[in-house]
Structures are given as C-alpha cells and as structure tokens.
CSV table of C-alpha atoms and ligand atoms in Angstrom, one decimal:
chain,number,residue,atom,x,y,z
W,1,UNK,CA,0.1,0.0,0.1
W,2,UNK,CA,1.2,3.4,-0.8
W,3,UNK,CA,-0.8,5.6,1.6
W,4,UNK,CA,-0.6,4.5,5.1
W,5,UNK,CA,-2.1,7.7,6.2
W,6,UNK,CA,-5.4,6.5,4.7
W,7,UNK,CA,-5.0,3.2,6.4
W,8,UNK,CA,-5.3,-0.4,5.0
W,9,UNK,CA,-7.1,-0.4,1.7
W,10,UNK,CA,-6.7,-4.0,0.9
W,11,UNK,CA,-8.9,-7.1,1.5
W,12,UNK,CA,-9.8,-8.0,5.1
W,13,UNK,CA,-10.6,-11.5,5.9
W,14,UNK,CA,-11.9,-13.0,9.4
W,15,UNK,CA,-10.6,-16.7,9.5
W,16,UNK,CA,-13.1,-18.0,12.0
W,17,UNK,CA,-16.6,-16.7,12.0
W,18,UNK,CA,-19.9,-18.4,12.9
W,19,UNK,CA,-23.3,-17.4,11.9
W,20,UNK,CA,-26.5,-18.5,13.3
W,21,UNK,CA,-30.2,-18.2,12.0
W,22,UNK,CA,-31.2,-17.4,15.5
W,23,UNK,CA,-28.5,-15.1,16.2
W,24,UNK,CA,-27.8,-11.6,14.4
W,25,UNK,CA,-27.2,-13.6,11.3
W,26,UNK,CA,-26.8,-11.5,8.2
W,27,UNK,CA,-26.8,-8.3,10.2
W,28,UNK,CA,-23.5,-9.5,11.8
W,29,UNK,CA,-21.9,-10.0,8.5
W,30,UNK,CA,-23.1,-6.6,7.5
W,31,UNK,CA,-21.4,-5.1,10.5
W,32,UNK,CA,-18.2,-6.8,9.4
W,33,UNK,CA,-18.7,-5.6,5.9
W,34,UNK,CA,-19.3,-2.0,7.0
W,35,UNK,CA,-16.2,-1.9,9.1
W,36,UNK,CA,-14.1,-2.7,6.0
W,37,UNK,CA,-14.3,-6.5,5.9
W,38,UNK,CA,-14.4,-8.3,2.5
W,39,UNK,CA,-14.3,-12.0,3.3
W,40,UNK,CA,-15.2,-14.4,6.0
W,41,UNK,CA,-14.2,-18.1,6.7
W,42,UNK,CA,-17.6,-19.6,7.9
W,43,UNK,CA,-17.1,-22.3,10.3
W,44,UNK,CA,-19.8,-25.0,10.7
W,45,UNK,CA,-21.5,-24.9,14.1
W,46,UNK,CA,-23.7,-27.9,15.0
W,47,UNK,CA,-26.7,-27.7,17.2
W,48,UNK,CA,-24.7,-28.4,20.5
W,49,UNK,CA,-27.6,-29.6,22.4
W,50,UNK,CA,-28.2,-32.2,19.8
W,51,UNK,CA,-25.3,-33.0,17.4
W,52,UNK,CA,-26.3,-35.1,14.5
W,53,UNK,CA,-26.3,-39.0,14.8
W,54,UNK,CA,-26.9,-40.1,11.2
W,55,UNK,CA,-25.5,-39.7,7.9
W,56,UNK,CA,-28.5,-37.5,6.7
W,57,UNK,CA,-28.3,-35.5,9.8
W,58,UNK,CA,-24.8,-34.6,9.2
W,59,UNK,CA,-25.5,-33.8,5.6
W,60,UNK,CA,-28.5,-31.7,6.2
W,61,UNK,CA,-26.6,-29.8,9.0
W,62,UNK,CA,-23.6,-29.1,6.7
W,63,UNK,CA,-26.0,-28.1,3.7
W,64,UNK,CA,-27.4,-25.5,5.9
W,65,UNK,CA,-24.1,-23.9,6.6
W,66,UNK,CA,-23.6,-23.9,2.7
W,67,UNK,CA,-27.0,-22.3,2.3
W,68,UNK,CA,-25.9,-19.6,4.8
W,69,UNK,CA,-22.7,-19.1,2.9
W,70,UNK,CA,-24.7,-18.5,-0.3
W,71,UNK,CA,-27.1,-16.1,1.4
W,72,UNK,CA,-24.1,-13.9,2.5
W,73,UNK,CA,-22.6,-13.9,-0.9
W,74,UNK,CA,-25.8,-13.1,-2.6
W,75,UNK,CA,-27.3,-10.6,-0.2
W,76,UNK,CA,-24.1,-8.9,0.9
W,77,UNK,CA,-21.5,-9.6,-1.8
W,78,UNK,CA,-19.0,-10.6,0.6
W,79,UNK,CA,-16.5,-13.4,0.0
W,80,UNK,CA,-17.2,-16.7,1.9
W,81,UNK,CA,-15.2,-19.8,2.3
W,82,UNK,CA,-16.9,-22.6,4.0
W,83,UNK,CA,-15.3,-25.0,6.6
W,84,UNK,CA,-17.3,-28.1,7.6
W,85,UNK,CA,-16.6,-30.7,10.4
W,86,UNK,CA,-17.5,-32.3,13.7
W,87,UNK,CA,-16.9,-29.6,16.3
W,88,UNK,CA,-14.8,-31.2,19.1
W,89,UNK,CA,-16.9,-29.7,21.9
W,90,UNK,CA,-20.1,-31.1,20.7
W,91,UNK,CA,-18.7,-34.4,19.9
W,92,UNK,CA,-16.6,-34.8,23.0
W,93,UNK,CA,-20.0,-34.5,24.9
W,94,UNK,CA,-21.5,-37.1,22.7
W,95,UNK,CA,-18.7,-39.4,23.2
W,96,UNK,CA,-18.8,-39.1,26.9
W,97,UNK,CA,-22.4,-39.6,27.0
W,98,UNK,CA,-22.4,-42.6,24.8
W,99,UNK,CA,-19.5,-44.2,26.5
W,100,UNK,CA,-20.8,-43.6,30.0
W,101,UNK,CA,-24.1,-45.1,29.0
W,102,UNK,CA,-23.0,-47.9,26.8
W,103,UNK,CA,-19.4,-48.8,27.4
W,104,UNK,CA,-17.6,-50.3,24.5
W,105,UNK,CA,-20.6,-50.3,22.3
W,106,UNK,CA,-21.0,-46.6,23.0
W,107,UNK,CA,-17.4,-45.9,22.0
W,108,UNK,CA,-17.8,-47.8,18.8
W,109,UNK,CA,-21.0,-45.9,18.1
W,110,UNK,CA,-19.2,-42.6,18.7
W,111,UNK,CA,-16.3,-43.4,16.5
W,112,UNK,CA,-18.7,-44.3,13.8
W,113,UNK,CA,-20.5,-41.2,14.1
W,114,UNK,CA,-17.4,-39.1,14.0
W,115,UNK,CA,-16.3,-40.9,11.0
W,116,UNK,CA,-19.5,-40.4,9.2
W,117,UNK,CA,-19.4,-36.7,10.1
W,118,UNK,CA,-16.0,-36.4,8.4
W,119,UNK,CA,-16.9,-38.4,5.5
W,120,UNK,CA,-19.9,-36.2,4.7
W,121,UNK,CA,-17.8,-33.1,5.2
W,122,UNK,CA,-15.1,-34.3,2.7
W,123,UNK,CA,-17.8,-35.1,0.1
W,124,UNK,CA,-18.7,-31.5,0.1
W,125,UNK,CA,-15.0,-30.5,0.0
W,126,UNK,CA,-14.7,-32.7,-3.2
W,127,UNK,CA,-17.7,-31.1,-4.7
W,128,UNK,CA,-16.3,-27.7,-4.3
W,129,UNK,CA,-18.9,-26.6,-1.7
W,130,UNK,CA,-16.4,-26.5,1.3
W,131,UNK,CA,-13.0,-25.2,1.4
W,132,UNK,CA,-11.4,-27.2,4.3
W,133,UNK,CA,-12.4,-29.4,7.3
W,134,UNK,CA,-12.9,-28.0,10.7
W,135,UNK,CA,-13.2,-27.1,13.5
W,136,UNK,CA,-11.7,-30.4,14.6
W,137,UNK,CA,-9.4,-31.3,17.4
W,138,UNK,CA,-9.8,-32.4,20.9
W,139,UNK,CA,-11.5,-31.2,24.0
W,140,UNK,CA,-10.3,-28.0,25.6
W,141,UNK,CA,-11.5,-29.1,29.2
W,142,UNK,CA,-10.4,-32.0,31.3
W,143,UNK,CA,-11.8,-35.3,30.0
W,144,UNK,CA,-11.3,-38.9,31.0
W,145,UNK,CA,-8.1,-40.7,29.7
W,146,UNK,CA,-10.4,-42.8,27.5
W,147,UNK,CA,-12.0,-39.8,25.8
W,148,UNK,CA,-8.8,-38.1,25.5
W,149,UNK,CA,-7.2,-41.1,23.7
W,150,UNK,CA,-10.2,-41.6,21.4
W,151,UNK,CA,-10.1,-37.9,20.4
W,152,UNK,CA,-6.5,-38.1,19.7
W,153,UNK,CA,-6.9,-41.3,17.6
W,154,UNK,CA,-9.7,-39.8,15.6
W,155,UNK,CA,-7.7,-36.5,15.1
W,156,UNK,CA,-4.6,-38.4,13.8
W,157,UNK,CA,-7.0,-40.3,11.4
W,158,UNK,CA,-8.4,-37.1,10.2
W,159,UNK,CA,-4.9,-35.7,9.5
W,160,UNK,CA,-4.1,-38.7,7.5
W,161,UNK,CA,-7.1,-38.2,5.3
W,162,UNK,CA,-6.2,-34.4,5.0
W,163,UNK,CA,-2.8,-35.5,3.7
W,164,UNK,CA,-4.2,-37.8,1.1
W,165,UNK,CA,-7.2,-35.8,0.1
W,166,UNK,CA,-5.5,-32.4,0.2
W,167,UNK,CA,-7.5,-30.4,2.5
W,168,UNK,CA,-6.4,-28.0,5.3
W,169,UNK,CA,-7.6,-28.4,9.0
W,170,UNK,CA,-9.0,-25.8,11.3
W,171,UNK,CA,-7.9,-27.1,14.7
W,172,UNK,CA,-9.7,-26.3,17.9
W,173,UNK,CA,-7.4,-27.5,20.6
W,174,UNK,CA,-6.7,-27.0,24.2
W,175,UNK,CA,-4.7,-24.7,26.1
W,176,UNK,CA,-2.3,-21.8,24.9
W,177,UNK,CA,0.9,-23.4,25.5
W,178,UNK,CA,3.8,-24.3,23.2
W,179,UNK,CA,3.3,-27.9,24.1
W,180,UNK,CA,0.1,-28.0,22.1
W,181,UNK,CA,1.8,-26.7,19.0
W,182,UNK,CA,4.6,-29.2,19.5
W,183,UNK,CA,2.1,-32.1,20.0
W,184,UNK,CA,0.2,-31.1,16.8
W,185,UNK,CA,3.3,-30.6,14.7
W,186,UNK,CA,4.5,-34.0,15.7
W,187,UNK,CA,1.1,-35.6,14.9
W,188,UNK,CA,1.1,-34.0,11.5
W,189,UNK,CA,4.6,-35.4,10.7
W,190,UNK,CA,3.4,-38.8,11.5
W,191,UNK,CA,0.3,-38.6,9.4
W,192,UNK,CA,2.4,-37.4,6.5
W,193,UNK,CA,0.5,-33.9,6.5
W,194,UNK,CA,2.4,-30.7,5.9
W,195,UNK,CA,2.3,-28.8,9.1
W,196,UNK,CA,1.5,-25.6,7.7
W,197,UNK,CA,-1.9,-27.2,6.5
W,198,UNK,CA,-3.0,-27.2,10.2
W,199,UNK,CA,-4.5,-23.9,11.2
W,200,UNK,CA,-4.6,-23.3,14.8
W,201,UNK,CA,-8.0,-21.7,15.5
W,202,UNK,CA,-8.0,-19.4,18.6
W,203,UNK,CA,-4.4,-19.1,18.6
W,204,UNK,CA,-2.6,-17.0,21.2
W,205,UNK,CA,-0.7,-13.8,19.9
W,206,UNK,CA,2.8,-15.2,20.0
W,207,UNK,CA,3.3,-16.3,16.3
W,208,UNK,CA,7.1,-16.9,16.7
W,209,UNK,CA,7.8,-20.2,14.8
W,210,UNK,CA,9.8,-21.4,17.9
W,211,UNK,CA,6.4,-21.5,19.5
W,212,UNK,CA,4.2,-22.5,16.6
W,213,UNK,CA,6.4,-25.2,15.1
W,214,UNK,CA,5.3,-24.4,11.5
W,215,UNK,CA,1.6,-24.5,12.2
W,216,UNK,CA,-0.4,-21.7,10.7
W,217,UNK,CA,-1.7,-19.8,13.8
W,218,UNK,CA,-5.1,-18.0,13.4
W,219,UNK,CA,-4.8,-15.2,16.1
W,220,UNK,CA,-7.7,-14.2,18.2
W,221,UNK,CA,-7.3,-10.6,18.0
W,222,UNK,CA,-8.6,-9.2,21.3
W,223,UNK,CA,-7.2,-5.8,22.2
W,224,UNK,CA,-4.4,-7.3,24.3
W,225,UNK,CA,-3.2,-9.5,21.4
W,226,UNK,CA,-1.7,-6.6,19.5
W,227,UNK,CA,1.5,-5.9,21.2
W,228,UNK,CA,2.8,-9.7,21.2
W,229,UNK,CA,1.6,-10.0,17.6
W,230,UNK,CA,3.6,-7.0,16.5
W,231,UNK,CA,6.7,-8.3,18.6
W,232,UNK,CA,6.6,-11.8,17.2
W,233,UNK,CA,5.4,-11.3,13.6
W,234,UNK,CA,9.0,-11.0,12.1
W,235,UNK,CA,9.8,-14.3,13.6
W,236,UNK,CA,6.8,-16.2,12.2
W,237,UNK,CA,7.7,-18.9,9.7
W,238,UNK,CA,5.1,-18.1,7.2
W,239,UNK,CA,2.7,-15.6,8.7
W,240,UNK,CA,-0.6,-15.8,10.4
W,241,UNK,CA,-4.3,-15.3,10.1
W,242,UNK,CA,-6.6,-13.1,12.1
W,243,UNK,CA,-10.0,-14.1,13.7
W,244,UNK,CA,-12.8,-13.2,16.1
W,245,UNK,CA,-14.3,-16.6,16.6
W,246,UNK,CA,-17.5,-14.7,16.4
W,247,UNK,CA,-20.2,-16.9,17.7
W,248,UNK,CA,-23.5,-15.1,16.9
W,249,UNK,CA,-25.2,-16.3,20.1
W,250,UNK,CA,-27.8,-13.8,21.4
W,251,UNK,CA,-27.6,-15.5,24.8
W,252,UNK,CA,-23.9,-14.7,25.0
W,253,UNK,CA,-23.3,-11.3,23.9
W,254,UNK,CA,-19.8,-9.9,24.5
W,255,UNK,CA,-18.5,-13.6,25.3
W,256,UNK,CA,-16.4,-13.5,22.2
W,257,UNK,CA,-15.1,-10.7,19.9
W,258,UNK,CA,-17.5,-8.8,17.8
W,259,UNK,CA,-18.0,-9.0,14.0
W,260,UNK,CA,-16.0,-5.5,13.5
W,261,UNK,CA,-12.9,-6.6,15.3
W,262,UNK,CA,-10.7,-7.8,12.6
W,263,UNK,CA,-11.2,-4.7,10.5
W,264,UNK,CA,-10.5,-2.7,13.4
W,265,UNK,CA,-7.4,-4.5,14.4
W,266,UNK,CA,-6.1,-4.6,10.9
W,267,UNK,CA,-6.1,-0.8,10.8
W,268,UNK,CA,-4.5,-0.5,14.4
W,269,UNK,CA,-1.7,-2.9,13.1
W,270,UNK,CA,-1.0,-0.6,10.1
W,271,UNK,CA,-0.9,2.4,12.6
W,272,UNK,CA,1.3,0.6,14.7
W,273,UNK,CA,3.7,0.1,11.8
W,274,UNK,CA,3.4,-3.5,10.9
W,275,UNK,CA,5.2,-4.7,7.7
W,276,UNK,CA,2.2,-4.9,5.4
W,277,UNK,CA,3.5,-7.9,3.9
W,278,UNK,CA,2.0,-9.7,6.9
W,279,UNK,CA,-1.3,-8.2,6.2
W,280,UNK,CA,-1.3,-9.3,2.6
W,281,UNK,CA,-0.5,-13.0,3.7
W,282,UNK,CA,-3.3,-12.8,6.6
W,283,UNK,CA,-5.9,-11.5,4.3
W,284,UNK,CA,-5.0,-13.0,0.8
W,285,UNK,CA,-2.1,-15.2,0.3
W,286,UNK,CA,-2.5,-17.7,3.2
W,287,UNK,CA,-6.3,-18.2,2.7
W,288,UNK,CA,-5.7,-18.7,-1.0
W,289,UNK,CA,-3.1,-21.2,-0.4
W,290,UNK,CA,-4.9,-23.0,2.4
W,291,UNK,CA,-8.5,-22.9,1.1
W,292,UNK,CA,-8.3,-22.1,-2.7
W,293,UNK,CA,-10.4,-19.5,-4.2
W,294,UNK,CA,-13.7,-18.2,-2.6
O,301,ZN,ZN1,-15.6,-21.7,16.3
C-alpha cells in the first residue's frame, strides 16, 4: 500500500466466523462489511444440544451452513469460504455420554458417528462446496483418559485423510501453551501432513515459529493481542491469520469478539507500523493457499 495515512485499503478476511439463523445472522456479516471486511471463513457450528447422529443428519446440518454462505455472498457480496466438520466440543460431549451409558458399544458408536461426520464433510469438499475441514481437534477441558485417547486417535486419522485428500484443517485444541503446538506438529509429521496445513484456531498472539512449530496460527485478535503479535510477527515462519471466533449467539453477547474486530485490528496494526507484507499474507495469500479461491 502506498498511502498509510489512509490506512489499510486491501482485502480483510476473518478466518473464524460463525453465523446462526437464531443470532444476528446477516446483520452480523453486514457489520463486518461496514467496518471494511471483505471475506469471511464461515465455520460450521452444529446444534450443540443435539449434534447429528446419522449420515442424513450430518448432511443436512452441513447443507444449512452452505446455504448460509450462499445467502451472505448473494445478499451482501462478501467473499465466503466454508469449513465443515465435527466440532470437538459437541462431539466430546456425545462421546462421553455414549461411552458412559453404553461402554464399549458406546465408544464404537461414537467413533462411527465421528467418521460419518468427516466423510460427509469431505464429500462437500470434493464437490467444491467446502474449502477445508474443521473445526476438529480435541476437547479444551479435562476429560477422562479414554475420551482423550479416542479424540487423539480420531484426530490423527483425520490428519491422514487431510494429507491424502489435500484439504487444510482448522484445529480447535486445548490450552495456550507451546506444548500443544509441538504435539500437533508431531502428529502432522506422523500423518504425512504438511504442518502448515494445520490452522490453529483461537491461537494466542505469539506467532514466533519457535512456539508455533510451523503450524499456521489464526490469532484471536482481542485488544491485548496486538503488542505480542507486533513483537513476534517478524519471527513467524510463514505468517498468520486473524480471527474473532464470532459466535453469533444472542444468549452470550460479549462472550467473544464482535464482527467488526478484525477490520479494526487490521487498521491498528497498520497504524502501529506492521510490515504490510504480513497483512497481505493474512488476508489474501494464506487463505488462497490453504483454502483455494472463494
Ligand atoms: Zn469456532
């Protein structure tokens, strides 16, 4: 950009955005757009109270997210990429419930349901209706060893599939520590998956590659994230993405960052003197590389 006084004039992408028909829905996307946003990565969100338990259920639930994406494109003209998959929070609860009530049979059932969920998501990916798989991962709260092991096994399986089928994964993982990054990088290596195809959603602002181990961090850009992000950007291996994890849940207003946050922080990063190369990567190059065209 030539004129920094005018601020950032390029595209602005939020890498983790949910929309909910019972939430603010298109109005939230409109807020993002009015603040200067041009593109969202729309992450599928299941009905947490009752995640799907059948092939048809998964399909219909994904189809709804695809339909929402179409509405956003058509009504607002925003760019939208779609990410589909079994949300680890919803599915860990399902696992726990089934294993507790039905022991080994419950575990089998949970694994089968997870696999069906992935299969249906991957079908949409191959049809060109989804751009990546996610959010997948493991529970971010303490669970039994059994559930933890099962979550890891299924995640490893999904990484192997990502390697053979060529899609990127948006990861929802626990904690904020370097150990999680290290773990994920080791799992990717074992699965034959290029580490940068793992996008860590809800990433802490330290993007130094000594911490990220080559994963792609998607930084949750709360106000307090800016300083660390500015300090560590130069040491990132290949850049980072920016996100709000906007939930669009009217029952929890203010629980997460609002839809205008990524455009606002982008301008603040420019004002603070960030090398704009990083913003081109965050808003254009990395999304293209990870997800393909909108
Ligand atoms: Zn999310």
